C-alpha cells in the first residue's frame, strides 16, 4: 500500500489560508535546511493529488516556472503525474493530470492500492479537511509559520470528532518555520 502524505503550510493558530484564501502570512524566503527537508519528503513521491480549485492555480503556476524556484523543483512538479479531485470536471485541461470524481474514499483507496511510490497532497483547504476527516492520510506534514491570523480556512475542520495524532518529529528551521510530522492514531 502506498503512503499518502499531506504537506501544508499553516499558521500557529491552525489556518492554511485566510478567510478569503489569503496566503500573505507565509514565511519566505525559505532557507537551505527547510528546502533539504522538503526534498527528502518528496523524493519517494510519484503522484500529486490536488483539489480542483488549488489545481487551477497550482498547475499553471508551476508550468510557467515560478520565480525563485530552481529548475530541478520546477521539473519535478511538472513531470510528476497529478490527480485532480473534482466532480465538476470531466477531463483535465492540464498536461500530465487526470481527473477523478465520485466517492473520495474509493478514489484514494484505489490510488493507494496501485503500484508506485508515495502520494502527496498540498490541499486545498476543502480537500485536505475532507481527507483528514475521513482518515485517508497516512502522514500529515504541517509547516507551521510563526504567524497567527485569527480566522480563515482551518487545517482541521469541525467534524464533531477528535482527530487523534501521534507526533513523529518536530523540526524548527532557520527561516522560522517549524515542521510537525504527525501520523493518525488508528484504533
JSON list of C-alpha atoms in Angstrom, two decimals:
[
{"chain": "A", "resi": 1, "resn": "UNK", "atom": "CA", "xyz": [0.00, 0.00, 0.00]},
{"chain": "A", "resi": 2, "resn": "UNK", "atom": "CA", "xyz": [1.35, 3.43, -0.96]},
{"chain": "A", "resi": 3, "resn": "UNK", "atom": "CA", "xyz": [1.81, 6.13, 1.70]},
{"chain": "A", "resi": 4, "resn": "UNK", "atom": "CA", "xyz": [-0.44, 9.18, 1.31]},
{"chain": "A", "resi": 5, "resn": "UNK", "atom": "CA", "xyz": [1.03, 12.41, 2.73]},
{"chain": "A", "resi": 6, "resn": "UNK", "atom": "CA", "xyz": [-0.33, 15.88, 3.35]},
{"chain": "A", "resi": 7, "resn": "UNK", "atom": "CA", "xyz": [2.14, 18.76, 3.13]},
{"chain": "A", "resi": 8, "resn": "UNK", "atom": "CA", "xyz": [0.64, 22.10, 4.06]},
{"chain": "A", "resi": 9, "resn": "UNK", "atom": "CA", "xyz": [1.77, 25.44, 5.40]},
{"chain": "A", "resi": 10, "resn": "UNK", "atom": "CA", "xyz": [-0.22, 26.61, 8.38]},
{"chain": "A", "resi": 11, "resn": "UNK", "atom": "CA", "xyz": [-0.38, 29.46, 10.83]},
{"chain": "A", "resi": 12, "resn": "UNK", "atom": "CA", "xyz": [0.33, 28.96, 14.53]},
{"chain": "A", "resi": 13, "resn": "UNK", "atom": "CA", "xyz": [-3.43, 29.12, 15.12]},
{"chain": "A", "resi": 14, "resn": "UNK", "atom": "CA", "xyz": [-4.14, 26.34, 12.61]},
{"chain": "A", "resi": 15, "resn": "UNK", "atom": "CA", "xyz": [-5.21, 28.04, 9.39]},
{"chain": "A", "resi": 16, "resn": "UNK", "atom": "CA", "xyz": [-3.96, 27.11, 5.92]},
{"chain": "A", "resi": 17, "resn": "UNK", "atom": "CA", "xyz": [-5.43, 30.27, 4.36]},
{"chain": "A", "resi": 18, "resn": "UNK", "atom": "CA", "xyz": [-7.15, 33.46, 5.43]},
{"chain": "A", "resi": 19, "resn": "UNK", "atom": "CA", "xyz": [-10.94, 33.86, 5.23]},
{"chain": "A", "resi": 20, "resn": "UNK", "atom": "CA", "xyz": [-10.73, 34.79, 1.53]},
{"chain": "A", "resi": 21, "resn": "UNK", "atom": "CA", "xyz": [-7.89, 32.42, 0.69]},
{"chain": "A", "resi": 22, "resn": "UNK", "atom": "CA", "xyz": [-5.13, 34.88, 1.65]},
{"chain": "A", "resi": 23, "resn": "UNK", "atom": "CA", "xyz": [-1.64, 33.44, 1.80]},
{"chain": "A", "resi": 24, "resn": "UNK", "atom": "CA", "xyz": [0.23, 36.66, 2.62]},
{"chain": "A", "resi": 25, "resn": "UNK", "atom": "CA", "xyz": [1.20, 35.33, 6.06]},
{"chain": "A", "resi": 26, "resn": "UNK", "atom": "CA", "xyz": [3.58, 32.68, 4.68]},
{"chain": "A", "resi": 27, "resn": "UNK", "atom": "CA", "xyz": [7.26, 32.86, 5.51]},
{"chain": "A", "resi": 28, "resn": "UNK", "atom": "CA", "xyz": [9.60, 33.47, 2.56]},
{"chain": "A", "resi": 29, "resn": "UNK", "atom": "CA", "xyz": [12.32, 33.12, 1.53]},
{"chain": "A", "resi": 30, "resn": "UNK", "atom": "CA", "xyz": [12.99, 29.61, 2.73]},
{"chain": "A", "resi": 31, "resn": "UNK", "atom": "CA", "xyz": [16.39, 28.58, 3.98]},
{"chain": "A", "resi": 32, "resn": "UNK", "atom": "CA", "xyz": [18.52, 25.69, 2.74]},
{"chain": "A", "resi": 33, "resn": "UNK", "atom": "CA", "xyz": [17.62, 23.50, 5.73]},
{"chain": "A", "resi": 34, "resn": "UNK", "atom": "CA", "xyz": [13.87, 23.53, 5.00]},
{"chain": "A", "resi": 35, "resn": "UNK", "atom": "CA", "xyz": [14.48, 23.04, 1.28]},
{"chain": "A", "resi": 36, "resn": "UNK", "atom": "CA", "xyz": [16.56, 19.92, 2.02]},
{"chain": "A", "resi": 37, "resn": "UNK", "atom": "CA", "xyz": [13.82, 18.63, 4.37]},
{"chain": "A", "resi": 38, "resn": "UNK", "atom": "CA", "xyz": [11.15, 19.07, 1.69]},
{"chain": "A", "resi": 39, "resn": "UNK", "atom": "CA", "xyz": [13.37, 17.45, -0.93]},
{"chain": "A", "resi": 40, "resn": "UNK", "atom": "CA", "xyz": [13.68, 14.37, 1.31]},
{"chain": "A", "resi": 41, "resn": "UNK", "atom": "CA", "xyz": [9.92, 14.39, 1.95]},
{"chain": "A", "resi": 42, "resn": "UNK", "atom": "CA", "xyz": [9.06, 14.46, -1.75]},
{"chain": "A", "resi": 43, "resn": "UNK", "atom": "CA", "xyz": [11.83, 12.17, -3.05]},
{"chain": "A", "resi": 44, "resn": "UNK", "atom": "CA", "xyz": [9.72, 8.96, -2.81]},
{"chain": "A", "resi": 45, "resn": "UNK", "atom": "CA", "xyz": [6.61, 10.71, -4.25]},
{"chain": "A", "resi": 46, "resn": "UNK", "atom": "CA", "xyz": [5.42, 9.84, -7.75]},
{"chain": "A", "resi": 47, "resn": "UNK", "atom": "CA", "xyz": [1.84, 11.16, -7.64]},
{"chain": "A", "resi": 48, "resn": "UNK", "atom": "CA", "xyz": [0.38, 14.52, -6.58]},
{"chain": "A", "resi": 49, "resn": "UNK", "atom": "CA", "xyz": [-3.31, 14.80, -5.59]},
{"chain": "A", "resi": 50, "resn": "UNK", "atom": "CA", "xyz": [-4.94, 18.24, -5.74]},
{"chain": "A", "resi": 51, "resn": "UNK", "atom": "CA", "xyz": [-8.39, 19.68, -5.25]},
{"chain": "A", "resi": 52, "resn": "UNK", "atom": "CA", "xyz": [-9.80, 21.38, -8.36]},
{"chain": "A", "resi": 53, "resn": "UNK", "atom": "CA", "xyz": [-9.61, 24.93, -7.02]},
{"chain": "A", "resi": 54, "resn": "UNK", "atom": "CA", "xyz": [-6.00, 24.54, -5.97]},
{"chain": "A", "resi": 55, "resn": "UNK", "atom": "CA", "xyz": [-5.13, 22.83, -9.26]},
{"chain": "A", "resi": 56, "resn": "UNK", "atom": "CA", "xyz": [-6.44, 25.83, -11.22]},
{"chain": "A", "resi": 57, "resn": "UNK", "atom": "CA", "xyz": [-3.66, 27.99, -9.81]},
{"chain": "A", "resi": 58, "resn": "UNK", "atom": "CA", "xyz": [-1.04, 25.41, -8.83]},
{"chain": "A", "resi": 59, "resn": "UNK", "atom": "CA", "xyz": [-0.58, 23.61, -12.14]},
{"chain": "A", "resi": 60, "resn": "UNK", "atom": "CA", "xyz": [-0.32, 26.73, -14.37]},
{"chain": "A", "resi": 61, "resn": "UNK", "atom": "CA", "xyz": [2.00, 28.44, -11.87]},
{"chain": "A", "resi": 62, "resn": "UNK", "atom": "CA", "xyz": [4.44, 25.55, -11.92]},
{"chain": "A", "resi": 63, "resn": "UNK", "atom": "CA", "xyz": [4.11, 25.19, -15.71]},
{"chain": "A", "resi": 64, "resn": "UNK", "atom": "CA", "xyz": [5.21, 28.84, -16.03]},
{"chain": "A", "resi": 65, "resn": "UNK", "atom": "CA", "xyz": [8.24, 28.24, -13.79]},
{"chain": "A", "resi": 66, "resn": "UNK", "atom": "CA", "xyz": [7.63, 30.33, -10.67]},
{"chain": "A", "resi": 67, "resn": "UNK", "atom": "CA", "xyz": [10.22, 32.94, -9.78]},
{"chain": "A", "resi": 68, "resn": "UNK", "atom": "CA", "xyz": [12.61, 31.90, -7.04]},
{"chain": "A", "resi": 69, "resn": "UNK", "atom": "CA", "xyz": [12.29, 28.16, -7.70]},
{"chain": "A", "resi": 70, "resn": "UNK", "atom": "CA", "xyz": [15.19, 26.11, -9.02]},
{"chain": "A", "resi": 71, "resn": "UNK", "atom": "CA", "xyz": [14.79, 24.24, -12.31]},
{"chain": "A", "resi": 72, "resn": "UNK", "atom": "CA", "xyz": [15.01, 20.83, -10.64]},
{"chain": "A", "resi": 73, "resn": "UNK", "atom": "CA", "xyz": [11.98, 21.64, -8.44]},
{"chain": "A", "resi": 74, "resn": "UNK", "atom": "CA", "xyz": [10.07, 23.09, -11.38]},
{"chain": "A", "resi": 75, "resn": "UNK", "atom": "CA", "xyz": [10.78, 19.99, -13.48]},
{"chain": "A", "resi": 76, "resn": "UNK", "atom": "CA", "xyz": [9.76, 17.67, -10.63]},
{"chain": "A", "resi": 77, "resn": "UNK", "atom": "CA", "xyz": [6.46, 19.49, -10.09]},
{"chain": "A", "resi": 78, "resn": "UNK", "atom": "CA", "xyz": [5.66, 19.49, -13.81]},
{"chain": "A", "resi": 79, "resn": "UNK", "atom": "CA", "xyz": [6.82, 15.93, -14.52]},
{"chain": "A", "resi": 80, "resn": "UNK", "atom": "CA", "xyz": [5.09, 14.25, -11.56]},
{"chain": "A", "resi": 81, "resn": "UNK", "atom": "CA", "xyz": [1.65, 12.93, -12.56]},
{"chain": "A", "resi": 82, "resn": "UNK", "atom": "CA", "xyz": [-1.27, 14.67, -10.89]},
{"chain": "A", "resi": 83, "resn": "UNK", "atom": "CA", "xyz": [-4.76, 13.55, -9.96]},
{"chain": "A", "resi": 84, "resn": "UNK", "atom": "CA", "xyz": [-7.28, 16.38, -9.62]},
{"chain": "A", "resi": 85, "resn": "UNK", "atom": "CA", "xyz": [-10.22, 15.56, -7.37]},
{"chain": "A", "resi": 86, "resn": "UNK", "atom": "CA", "xyz": [-13.32, 17.11, -8.92]},
{"chain": "A", "resi": 87, "resn": "UNK", "atom": "CA", "xyz": [-16.95, 16.34, -9.56]},
{"chain": "A", "resi": 88, "resn": "UNK", "atom": "CA", "xyz": [-17.32, 19.38, -11.84]},
{"chain": "A", "resi": 89, "resn": "UNK", "atom": "CA", "xyz": [-14.59, 18.50, -14.36]},
{"chain": "A", "resi": 90, "resn": "UNK", "atom": "CA", "xyz": [-14.96, 15.56, -16.72]},
{"chain": "A", "resi": 91, "resn": "UNK", "atom": "CA", "xyz": [-11.49, 15.82, -18.25]},
{"chain": "A", "resi": 92, "resn": "UNK", "atom": "CA", "xyz": [-8.27, 17.55, -17.39]},
{"chain": "A", "resi": 93, "resn": "UNK", "atom": "CA", "xyz": [-7.39, 20.84, -19.08]},
{"chain": "A", "resi": 94, "resn": "UNK", "atom": "CA", "xyz": [-3.79, 20.38, -17.87]},
{"chain": "A", "resi": 95, "resn": "UNK", "atom": "CA", "xyz": [-0.86, 18.37, -19.14]},
{"chain": "A", "resi": 96, "resn": "UNK", "atom": "CA", "xyz": [0.15, 15.37, -17.01]},
{"chain": "A", "resi": 97, "resn": "UNK", "atom": "CA", "xyz": [-3.03, 15.50, -14.92]},
{"chain": "A", "resi": 98, "resn": "UNK", "atom": "CA", "xyz": [-6.10, 13.28, -14.77]},
{"chain": "A", "resi": 99, "resn": "UNK", "atom": "CA", "xyz": [-9.45, 14.00, -13.12]},
{"chain": "A", "resi": 100, "resn": "UNK", "atom": "CA", "xyz": [-11.03, 11.71, -10.54]},
{"chain": "A", "resi": 101, "resn": "UNK", "atom": "CA", "xyz": [-14.55, 12.30, -9.29]},
{"chain": "A", "resi": 102, "resn": "UNK", "atom": "CA", "xyz": [-17.07, 10.33, -7.34]},
{"chain": "A", "resi": 103, "resn": "UNK", "atom": "CA", "xyz": [-16.55, 8.88, -3.90]},
{"chain": "A", "resi": 104, "resn": "UNK", "atom": "CA", "xyz": [-13.37, 10.33, -2.36]},
{"chain": "A", "resi": 105, "resn": "UNK", "atom": "CA", "xyz": [-12.67, 7.31, -0.16]},
{"chain": "A", "resi": 106, "resn": "UNK", "atom": "CA", "xyz": [-12.91, 4.91, -3.11]},
{"chain": "A", "resi": 107, "resn": "UNK", "atom": "CA", "xyz": [-10.70, 7.17, -5.26]},
{"chain": "A", "resi": 108, "resn": "UNK", "atom": "CA", "xyz": [-7.99, 7.42, -2.59]},
{"chain": "A", "resi": 109, "resn": "UNK", "atom": "CA", "xyz": [-8.09, 3.71, -1.77]},
{"chain": "A", "resi": 110, "resn": "UNK", "atom": "CA", "xyz": [-7.76, 2.91, -5.49]},
{"chain": "A", "resi": 111, "resn": "UNK", "atom": "CA", "xyz": [-4.73, 5.25, -5.80]},
{"chain": "A", "resi": 112, "resn": "UNK", "atom": "CA", "xyz": [-3.11, 3.80, -2.68]},
{"chain": "A", "resi": 113, "resn": "UNK", "atom": "CA", "xyz": [-3.58, 0.24, -3.96]},
{"chain": "A", "resi": 114, "resn": "UNK", "atom": "CA", "xyz": [-1.81, 0.96, -7.26]},
{"chain": "A", "resi": 115, "resn": "UNK", "atom": "CA", "xyz": [1.88, 0.13, -7.53]},
{"chain": "A", "resi": 116, "resn": "UNK", "atom": "CA", "xyz": [4.24, 3.06, -7.15]},
{"chain": "A", "resi": 117, "resn": "UNK", "atom": "CA", "xyz": [5.84, 5.44, -4.71]},
{"chain": "A", "resi": 118, "resn": "UNK", "atom": "CA", "xyz": [4.29, 7.76, -2.20]},
{"chain": "A", "resi": 119, "resn": "UNK", "atom": "CA", "xyz": [1.38, 10.09, -2.93]},
{"chain": "A", "resi": 120, "resn": "UNK", "atom": "CA", "xyz": [1.31, 13.70, -1.71]},
{"chain": "A", "resi": 121, "resn": "UNK", "atom": "CA", "xyz": [-1.38, 16.32, -1.49]},
{"chain": "A", "resi": 122, "resn": "UNK", "atom": "CA", "xyz": [-0.95, 20.02, -0.88]},
{"chain": "A", "resi": 123, "resn": "UNK", "atom": "CA", "xyz": [-4.70, 20.54, -0.38]},
{"chain": "A", "resi": 124, "resn": "UNK", "atom": "CA", "xyz": [-6.57, 22.90, -0.93]},
{"chain": "A", "resi": 125, "resn": "UNK", "atom": "CA", "xyz": [-8.47, 23.57, 2.18]},
{"chain": "A", "resi": 126, "resn": "UNK", "atom": "CA", "xyz": [-11.65, 21.65, 1.32]},
{"chain": "A", "resi": 127, "resn": "UNK", "atom": "CA", "xyz": [-9.81, 18.55, 0.09]},
{"chain": "A", "resi": 128, "resn": "UNK", "atom": "CA", "xyz": [-7.31, 18.49, 2.96]},
{"chain": "A", "resi": 129, "resn": "UNK", "atom": "CA", "xyz": [-10.04, 18.83, 5.57]},
{"chain": "A", "resi": 130, "resn": "UNK", "atom": "CA", "xyz": [-12.07, 16.05, 3.95]},
{"chain": "A", "resi": 131, "resn": "UNK", "atom": "CA", "xyz": [-9.04, 13.72, 3.71]},
{"chain": "A", "resi": 132, "resn": "UNK", "atom": "CA", "xyz": [-8.29, 14.32, 7.40]},
{"chain": "A", "resi": 133, "resn": "UNK", "atom": "CA", "xyz": [-11.92, 13.88, 8.46]},
{"chain": "A", "resi": 134, "resn": "UNK", "atom": "CA", "xyz": [-12.19, 10.56, 6.61]},
{"chain": "A", "resi": 135, "resn": "UNK", "atom": "CA", "xyz": [-8.88, 9.26, 7.93]},
{"chain": "A", "resi": 136, "resn": "UNK", "atom": "CA", "xyz": [-7.43, 8.79, 4.44]},
{"chain": "A", "resi": 137, "resn": "UNK", "atom": "CA", "xyz": [-3.97, 10.25, 5.12]},
{"chain": "A", "resi": 138, "resn": "UNK", "atom": "CA", "xyz": [-1.03, 8.26, 6.45]},
{"chain": "A", "resi": 139, "resn": "UNK", "atom": "CA", "xyz": [1.18, 11.24, 7.29]},
{"chain": "A", "resi": 140, "resn": "UNK", "atom": "CA", "xyz": [0.50, 14.91, 8.00]},
{"chain": "A", "resi": 141, "resn": "UNK", "atom": "CA", "xyz": [3.36, 17.34, 7.50]},
{"chain": "A", "resi": 142, "resn": "UNK", "atom": "CA", "xyz": [2.37, 20.72, 8.89]},
{"chain": "A", "resi": 143, "resn": "UNK", "atom": "CA", "xyz": [4.78, 23.56, 8.19]},
{"chain": "A", "resi": 144, "resn": "UNK", "atom": "CA", "xyz": [3.90, 25.98, 10.96]},
{"chain": "A", "resi": 145, "resn": "UNK", "atom": "CA", "xyz": [4.66, 29.63, 10.20]},
{"chain": "A", "resi": 146, "resn": "UNK", "atom": "CA", "xyz": [5.20, 31.87, 13.22]},
{"chain": "A", "resi": 147, "resn": "UNK", "atom": "CA", "xyz": [2.14, 33.99, 12.46]},
{"chain": "A", "resi": 148, "resn": "UNK", "atom": "CA", "xyz": [-1.39, 33.96, 13.86]},
{"chain": "A", "resi": 149, "resn": "UNK", "atom": "CA", "xyz": [-4.20, 35.32, 11.67]},
{"chain": "A", "resi": 150, "resn": "UNK", "atom": "CA", "xyz": [-7.23, 34.78, 13.91]},
{"chain": "A", "resi": 151, "resn": "UNK", "atom": "CA", "xyz": [-9.60, 33.43, 11.26]},
{"chain": "A", "resi": 152, "resn": "UNK", "atom": "CA", "xyz": [-9.53, 31.57, 7.99]},
{"chain": "A", "resi": 153, "resn": "UNK", "atom": "CA", "xyz": [-9.66, 28.11, 6.47]},
{"chain": "A", "resi": 154, "resn": "UNK", "atom": "CA", "xyz": [-8.65, 25.60, 9.14]},
{"chain": "A", "resi": 155, "resn": "UNK", "atom": "CA", "xyz": [-6.43, 22.61, 8.56]},
{"chain": "A", "resi": 156, "resn": "UNK", "atom": "CA", "xyz": [-8.72, 20.62, 10.84]},
{"chain": "A", "resi": 157, "resn": "UNK", "atom": "CA", "xyz": [-12.37, 21.27, 10.10]},
{"chain": "A", "resi": 158, "resn": "UNK", "atom": "CA", "xyz": [-15.00, 20.80, 12.79]},
{"chain": "A", "resi": 159, "resn": "UNK", "atom": "CA", "xyz": [-16.10, 17.22, 12.20]},
{"chain": "A", "resi": 160, "resn": "UNK", "atom": "CA", "xyz": [-17.60, 16.66, 15.63]},
{"chain": "A", "resi": 161, "resn": "UNK", "atom": "CA", "xyz": [-14.95, 14.02, 16.31]},
{"chain": "A", "resi": 162, "resn": "UNK", "atom": "CA", "xyz": [-11.46, 14.07, 17.72]},
{"chain": "A", "resi": 163, "resn": "UNK", "atom": "CA", "xyz": [-8.51, 13.72, 15.35]},
{"chain": "A", "resi": 164, "resn": "UNK", "atom": "CA", "xyz": [-6.04, 11.63, 17.32]},
{"chain": "A", "resi": 165, "resn": "UNK", "atom": "CA", "xyz": [-2.49, 12.04, 16.08]},
{"chain": "A", "resi": 166, "resn": "UNK", "atom": "CA", "xyz": [0.95, 10.82, 17.07]},
{"chain": "A", "resi": 167, "resn": "UNK", "atom": "CA", "xyz": [3.86, 13.25, 16.76]},
{"chain": "A", "resi": 168, "resn": "UNK", "atom": "CA", "xyz": [6.66, 11.61, 14.78]},
{"chain": "A", "resi": 169, "resn": "UNK", "atom": "CA", "xyz": [9.04, 14.58, 14.61]},
{"chain": "A", "resi": 170, "resn": "UNK", "atom": "CA", "xyz": [9.17, 18.31, 15.19]},
{"chain": "A", "resi": 171, "resn": "UNK", "atom": "CA", "xyz": [11.87, 20.30, 13.46]},
{"chain": "A", "resi": 172, "resn": "UNK", "atom": "CA", "xyz": [12.49, 24.04, 13.51]},
{"chain": "A", "resi": 173, "resn": "UNK", "atom": "CA", "xyz": [14.18, 25.69, 10.54]},
{"chain": "A", "resi": 174, "resn": "UNK", "atom": "CA", "xyz": [16.36, 28.77, 10.24]},
{"chain": "A", "resi": 175, "resn": "UNK", "atom": "CA", "xyz": [13.62, 30.71, 8.39]},
{"chain": "A", "resi": 176, "resn": "UNK", "atom": "CA", "xyz": [11.29, 30.45, 11.42]},
{"chain": "A", "resi": 177, "resn": "UNK", "atom": "CA", "xyz": [9.02, 27.66, 10.17]},
{"chain": "A", "resi": 178, "resn": "UNK", "atom": "CA", "xyz": [8.65, 24.51, 12.27]},
{"chain": "A", "resi": 179, "resn": "UNK", "atom": "CA", "xyz": [7.73, 21.22, 10.59]},
{"chain": "A", "resi": 180, "resn": "UNK", "atom": "CA", "xyz": [5.45, 18.95, 12.59]},
{"chain": "A", "resi": 181, "resn": "UNK", "atom": "CA", "xyz": [5.17, 15.40, 11.23]},
{"chain": "A", "resi": 182, "resn": "UNK", "atom": "CA", "xyz": [2.14, 13.51, 12.56]},
{"chain": "A", "resi": 183, "resn": "UNK", "atom": "CA", "xyz": [0.60, 10.14, 11.87]},
{"chain": "A", "resi": 184, "resn": "UNK", "atom": "CA", "xyz": [-3.05, 9.38, 12.60]},
{"chain": "A", "resi": 185, "resn": "UNK", "atom": "CA", "xyz": [-3.67, 7.07, 15.53]},
{"chain": "A", "resi": 186, "resn": "UNK", "atom": "CA", "xyz": [-5.82, 4.33, 14.11]},
{"chain": "A", "resi": 187, "resn": "UNK", "atom": "CA", "xyz": [-7.90, 2.25, 16.51]}
]
